[in-house]
XYZ file of N, CA and C in Angstrom:
393
model
N 110.472 49.839 242.531
C 110.786 49.268 243.874
C 112.354 49.101 243.999
N 112.864 49.584 245.054
C 114.411 49.434 245.206
C 114.561 48.119 245.902
N 115.668 47.520 245.478
C 116.209 46.221 246.010
C 117.689 46.257 246.375
N 118.166 45.750 247.456
C 119.427 45.562 247.709
C 119.943 44.180 247.226
N 121.087 44.079 246.611
C 121.664 42.806 246.165
C 122.921 42.748 246.925
N 123.065 41.831 247.867
C 124.263 41.784 248.813
C 125.108 40.732 248.227
N 126.348 41.102 248.005
C 127.254 40.012 247.387
C 128.130 39.376 248.458
N 128.119 38.072 248.590
C 128.839 37.397 249.677
C 129.784 36.519 248.945
N 131.069 36.375 249.552
C 132.046 35.559 248.930
C 133.006 34.990 250.149
N 133.713 33.977 249.932
C 134.744 33.593 250.866
C 135.916 34.583 250.647
N 136.128 35.441 251.627
C 137.089 36.434 251.577
C 138.411 36.043 251.109
N 138.871 34.892 251.800
C 140.293 34.268 251.596
C 140.310 33.921 250.052
N 139.346 33.413 249.523
C 139.439 33.039 248.058
C 139.626 34.363 247.212
N 138.828 35.369 247.608
C 138.947 36.541 246.799
C 140.305 37.305 246.961
N 140.874 37.121 248.183
C 142.177 37.794 248.481
C 143.385 36.980 247.745
N 143.004 35.749 247.445
C 144.114 34.917 246.742
C 144.179 35.168 245.356
N 143.235 35.763 244.668
C 143.228 36.057 243.365
C 144.452 36.865 242.909
N 145.095 36.607 241.803
C 146.099 37.373 241.259
C 145.556 38.702 240.759
N 146.363 39.846 240.707
C 145.748 41.102 240.224
C 145.032 40.986 238.816
N 145.627 40.145 237.925
C 144.987 40.037 236.647
C 143.674 39.179 236.706
N 143.566 38.240 237.619
C 142.253 37.599 237.883
C 141.213 38.523 238.390
N 141.559 39.248 239.335
C 140.623 40.284 239.936
C 140.342 41.356 238.834
N 141.214 41.698 238.184
C 140.916 42.676 237.009
C 139.959 42.136 236.019
N 140.201 40.913 235.551
C 139.294 40.205 234.735
C 137.870 40.081 235.164
N 137.736 39.724 236.545
C 136.357 39.629 236.932
C 135.718 41.026 237.097
N 136.457 42.042 237.408
C 135.990 43.417 237.452
C 135.544 43.974 236.118
N 136.285 43.522 235.031
C 135.958 43.962 233.659
C 134.501 43.307 233.413
N 134.363 41.981 233.702
C 133.103 41.252 233.503
C 131.952 41.934 234.255
N 132.212 42.253 235.563
C 131.234 42.856 236.294
C 130.901 44.215 235.700
N 131.846 44.929 235.323
C 131.608 46.338 234.792
C 130.638 46.300 233.554
N 130.817 45.279 232.767
C 130.084 45.042 231.599
C 128.577 44.817 232.070
N 128.343 44.115 233.127
C 127.019 43.939 233.636
C 126.510 45.211 234.161
N 127.314 46.032 234.822
C 126.936 47.300 235.307
C 126.542 48.197 234.229
N 127.245 48.151 233.240
C 126.936 49.077 231.899
C 125.617 48.641 231.284
N 125.217 47.282 231.314
C 123.995 46.915 230.878
C 122.847 47.480 231.808
N 123.126 47.301 233.116
C 122.153 47.803 234.118
C 122.065 49.327 233.989
N 123.063 49.985 233.843
C 122.936 51.453 233.667
C 122.228 51.876 232.582
N 122.368 51.174 231.305
C 121.649 51.525 230.131
C 120.096 51.292 230.272
N 119.840 50.401 231.160
C 118.320 50.041 231.436
C 117.773 51.011 232.585
N 118.726 51.768 233.140
C 118.446 52.845 234.415
C 117.979 52.030 235.601
N 118.697 50.821 235.619
C 118.354 49.933 236.961
C 119.336 50.030 238.126
N 120.567 50.469 237.881
C 121.560 50.369 238.786
C 121.705 51.652 239.507
N 121.511 51.494 240.907
C 121.831 52.600 241.778
C 123.321 52.580 242.334
N 123.538 52.891 243.573
C 124.792 52.749 244.128
C 125.314 51.301 244.346
N 126.485 51.033 243.983
C 127.232 49.767 244.114
C 128.577 49.967 244.828
N 128.992 49.040 245.567
C 130.266 49.243 246.299
C 131.003 47.949 246.560
N 132.274 47.939 246.413
C 133.030 46.805 246.864
C 133.497 47.223 248.207
N 133.344 46.521 249.211
C 133.627 46.714 250.556
C 134.973 46.473 250.783
N 135.641 47.215 251.679
C 137.073 46.925 252.252
C 137.156 45.544 252.937
N 138.316 45.245 253.286
C 138.592 43.908 253.973
C 137.874 43.844 255.281
N 137.436 42.609 255.567
C 136.706 42.432 256.968
C 137.598 42.541 258.079
N 138.968 42.398 257.872
C 139.988 42.571 258.903
C 139.940 44.121 259.374
N 139.548 45.027 258.459
C 139.407 46.528 258.871
C 138.041 46.829 259.430
N 137.142 45.833 259.443
C 135.698 46.304 259.881
C 135.689 46.286 261.451
N 134.640 46.819 261.876
C 134.331 46.947 263.309
C 132.741 46.689 263.427
N 132.360 46.133 264.505
C 131.008 45.987 264.838
C 130.703 46.563 266.192
N 129.690 47.389 266.145
C 129.220 48.067 267.324
C 127.945 47.418 267.762
N 127.890 46.929 268.988
C 126.805 46.254 269.549
C 126.598 46.445 270.952
N 125.376 46.277 271.517
C 125.255 46.354 272.942
C 124.597 47.528 273.511
N 124.096 47.684 274.622
C 123.500 48.861 275.192
C 124.294 50.028 275.508
N 123.710 51.141 275.621
C 124.491 52.403 276.002
C 125.277 52.809 274.897
N 126.712 52.944 275.192
C 127.653 53.442 274.165
C 128.014 52.287 273.329
N 127.649 51.014 273.757
C 128.063 49.867 273.011
C 129.470 49.413 273.174
N 129.731 48.208 272.620
C 130.992 47.643 272.648
C 131.506 47.446 271.174
N 132.733 47.855 271.029
C 133.287 47.684 269.630
C 134.038 46.337 269.524
N 133.604 45.686 268.541
C 134.280 44.211 268.340
C 135.080 44.308 266.856
N 136.196 43.844 266.919
C 137.008 43.780 265.552
C 136.301 42.914 264.668
N 136.250 43.301 263.404
C 135.622 42.636 262.341
C 134.042 42.484 262.253
N 133.537 41.914 261.210
C 132.134 41.686 261.254
C 131.882 40.455 262.073
N 130.756 40.523 262.708
C 130.365 39.362 263.624
C 129.354 38.510 262.872
N 129.824 37.507 262.267
C 128.927 36.577 261.654
C 129.488 35.189 261.565
N 128.593 34.284 261.878
C 129.223 32.869 261.924
C 128.755 32.212 260.568
N 129.530 32.576 259.632
C 129.221 32.117 258.260
C 130.579 31.967 257.541
N 130.557 31.177 256.500
C 131.736 30.917 255.592
C 131.940 32.052 254.767
N 130.889 32.620 254.210
C 131.048 33.886 253.433
C 131.088 35.136 254.095
N 131.623 36.170 253.539
C 131.451 37.528 254.186
C 130.847 38.492 253.145
N 130.185 39.466 253.712
C 129.582 40.489 252.806
C 130.673 41.333 252.197
N 130.925 41.211 250.952
C 132.035 42.060 250.397
C 131.626 42.994 249.352
N 130.270 43.143 249.150
C 129.911 44.140 248.099
C 128.304 44.298 248.219
N 127.709 45.405 247.498
C 126.418 45.538 247.509
C 125.987 46.412 246.324
N 124.811 46.169 245.814
C 124.209 46.907 244.716
C 122.806 47.374 245.218
N 122.278 48.494 244.759
C 120.982 48.946 244.784
C 120.403 49.116 243.486
N 119.385 48.141 243.232
C 118.816 48.319 241.837
C 117.381 48.765 242.060
N 116.869 49.272 240.992
C 115.487 49.885 240.899
C 114.755 48.918 239.887
N 114.056 47.916 240.404
C 113.359 46.907 239.533
C 111.827 46.956 239.808
N 111.191 46.481 238.960
C 109.528 46.448 238.994
C 109.123 45.564 240.076
N 109.873 44.420 240.404
C 109.479 43.482 241.289
C 110.653 42.575 241.619
N 110.506 41.592 242.599
C 111.422 40.722 243.054
C 111.893 39.872 241.955
N 111.161 39.432 241.161
C 111.675 38.429 240.036
C 112.653 39.301 239.175
N 112.443 40.513 238.836
C 113.377 41.437 238.077
C 114.620 41.597 238.830
N 114.587 41.802 240.118
C 115.777 41.931 240.858
C 116.600 40.555 240.985
N 115.916 39.396 241.037
C 116.582 38.194 240.923
C 117.286 37.995 239.528
N 116.650 38.419 238.576
C 117.254 38.358 237.168
C 118.568 39.146 237.150
N 118.593 40.304 237.752
C 119.797 41.149 237.889
C 120.957 40.375 238.672
N 120.481 39.813 239.819
C 121.375 38.943 240.541
C 122.002 37.828 239.810
N 121.262 37.196 238.963
C 121.517 36.138 238.183
C 122.609 36.552 237.034
N 122.377 37.768 236.571
C 123.331 38.299 235.535
C 124.619 38.628 236.194
N 124.655 38.975 237.445
C 125.934 39.206 238.223
C 126.590 37.913 238.405
N 125.796 36.958 238.769
C 126.436 35.633 239.209
C 126.844 34.839 237.927
N 126.441 35.107 236.749
C 127.041 34.526 235.527
C 128.389 34.963 235.351
N 128.782 36.056 235.754
C 130.285 36.448 235.590
C 130.985 36.175 236.975
N 130.393 36.005 237.999
C 131.067 35.754 239.315
C 130.383 34.548 239.924
N 130.522 33.307 239.450
C 129.735 32.284 239.791
C 130.051 31.717 241.181
N 131.128 32.056 241.793
C 131.468 31.519 243.231
C 130.878 32.468 244.320
N 130.265 33.599 243.938
C 129.608 34.492 244.871
C 128.281 34.091 245.251
N 127.792 34.541 246.363
C 126.394 34.287 246.741
C 125.696 35.641 246.944
N 124.572 35.678 246.262
C 123.741 36.951 246.200
C 122.606 36.895 246.929
N 122.316 37.760 247.861
C 121.170 37.960 248.659
C 120.334 39.163 248.093
N 118.980 38.895 247.956
C 118.256 40.060 247.335
C 117.129 40.439 248.473
N 117.122 41.666 248.723
C 116.229 42.200 249.743
C 115.492 43.494 249.309
N 114.179 43.658 249.567
C 113.590 44.889 249.162
C 114.085 45.911 250.157
N 114.233 47.145 249.583
C 114.570 48.260 250.591
C 113.468 48.984 250.933
N 113.227 49.316 252.235
C 112.109 50.013 252.688
C 112.868 51.257 253.216
N 112.917 52.285 252.328
C 113.538 53.595 252.756
C 112.695 54.256 253.750
N 113.527 54.709 254.783
C 112.893 55.497 255.888
C 113.543 56.790 255.959
N 112.932 57.808 255.625
C 113.293 59.168 255.784
C 111.959 59.940 256.321
N 112.056 60.280 257.612
C 110.909 60.812 258.205
C 110.371 62.036 257.321
N 109.094 61.923 256.827
C 108.605 63.074 256.200
C 108.850 63.006 254.618
N 109.711 62.097 254.227
C 110.049 62.031 252.847
C 110.060 60.489 252.299
N 109.841 60.414 251.030
C 109.820 59.121 250.364
C 110.248 59.286 248.999
N 111.064 58.373 248.520
C 111.337 58.253 246.925
C 110.220 57.781 246.283
N 109.897 58.079 245.080
C 108.816 57.775 244.318
C 108.816 56.211 244.240
N 109.923 55.438 244.417
C 109.818 54.033 244.240
C 109.350 53.435 245.567
N 109.293 54.088 246.645
C 108.833 53.577 247.891
C 107.621 54.348 248.332
N 107.195 55.397 247.769
C 106.040 56.218 248.081
C 104.829 55.435 248.268
N 104.585 54.343 247.299
C 103.348 53.513 247.362
C 103.444 52.649 248.514
N 104.407 52.652 249.311
C 104.396 51.663 250.635
C 104.402 52.708 251.772
N 104.157 53.891 251.668
C 104.223 54.716 252.750
C 105.497 55.335 253.171
N 106.668 54.925 252.381
C 107.954 55.397 252.687
C 108.621 54.926 253.840
N 107.935 54.072 254.527
C 108.426 53.536 255.824
C 108.476 51.965 255.815
N 109.350 51.381 256.453
C 109.421 49.918 256.582
C 109.761 49.396 257.917
């Protein structure tokens, strides 16, 4: 089963890190990535760009573009992982491993219901490939 692990953090705190602090965290996170890769659990992972560069499209018709992400929260979504785990508990274990090296981050774990009309990955085929 595929799970998304969404990484939230207070963006101002992350942006305040010195380059060597950020590099040290990334080194630790890459060690977790290596362990997950060795177990063939890690799919795509991304560190998102600054929220100041984000845009939100919402509303009817052509929609309205709003600067930045629109969320009433202290933390912002700054990255994500896609992991292939047997169940939600295993995905939670992966998130705990990430949090051990990045303890001030918040991780949200969600099952992914892949929707490709007429196609399904083996991981989602047992659920009909639609969510």
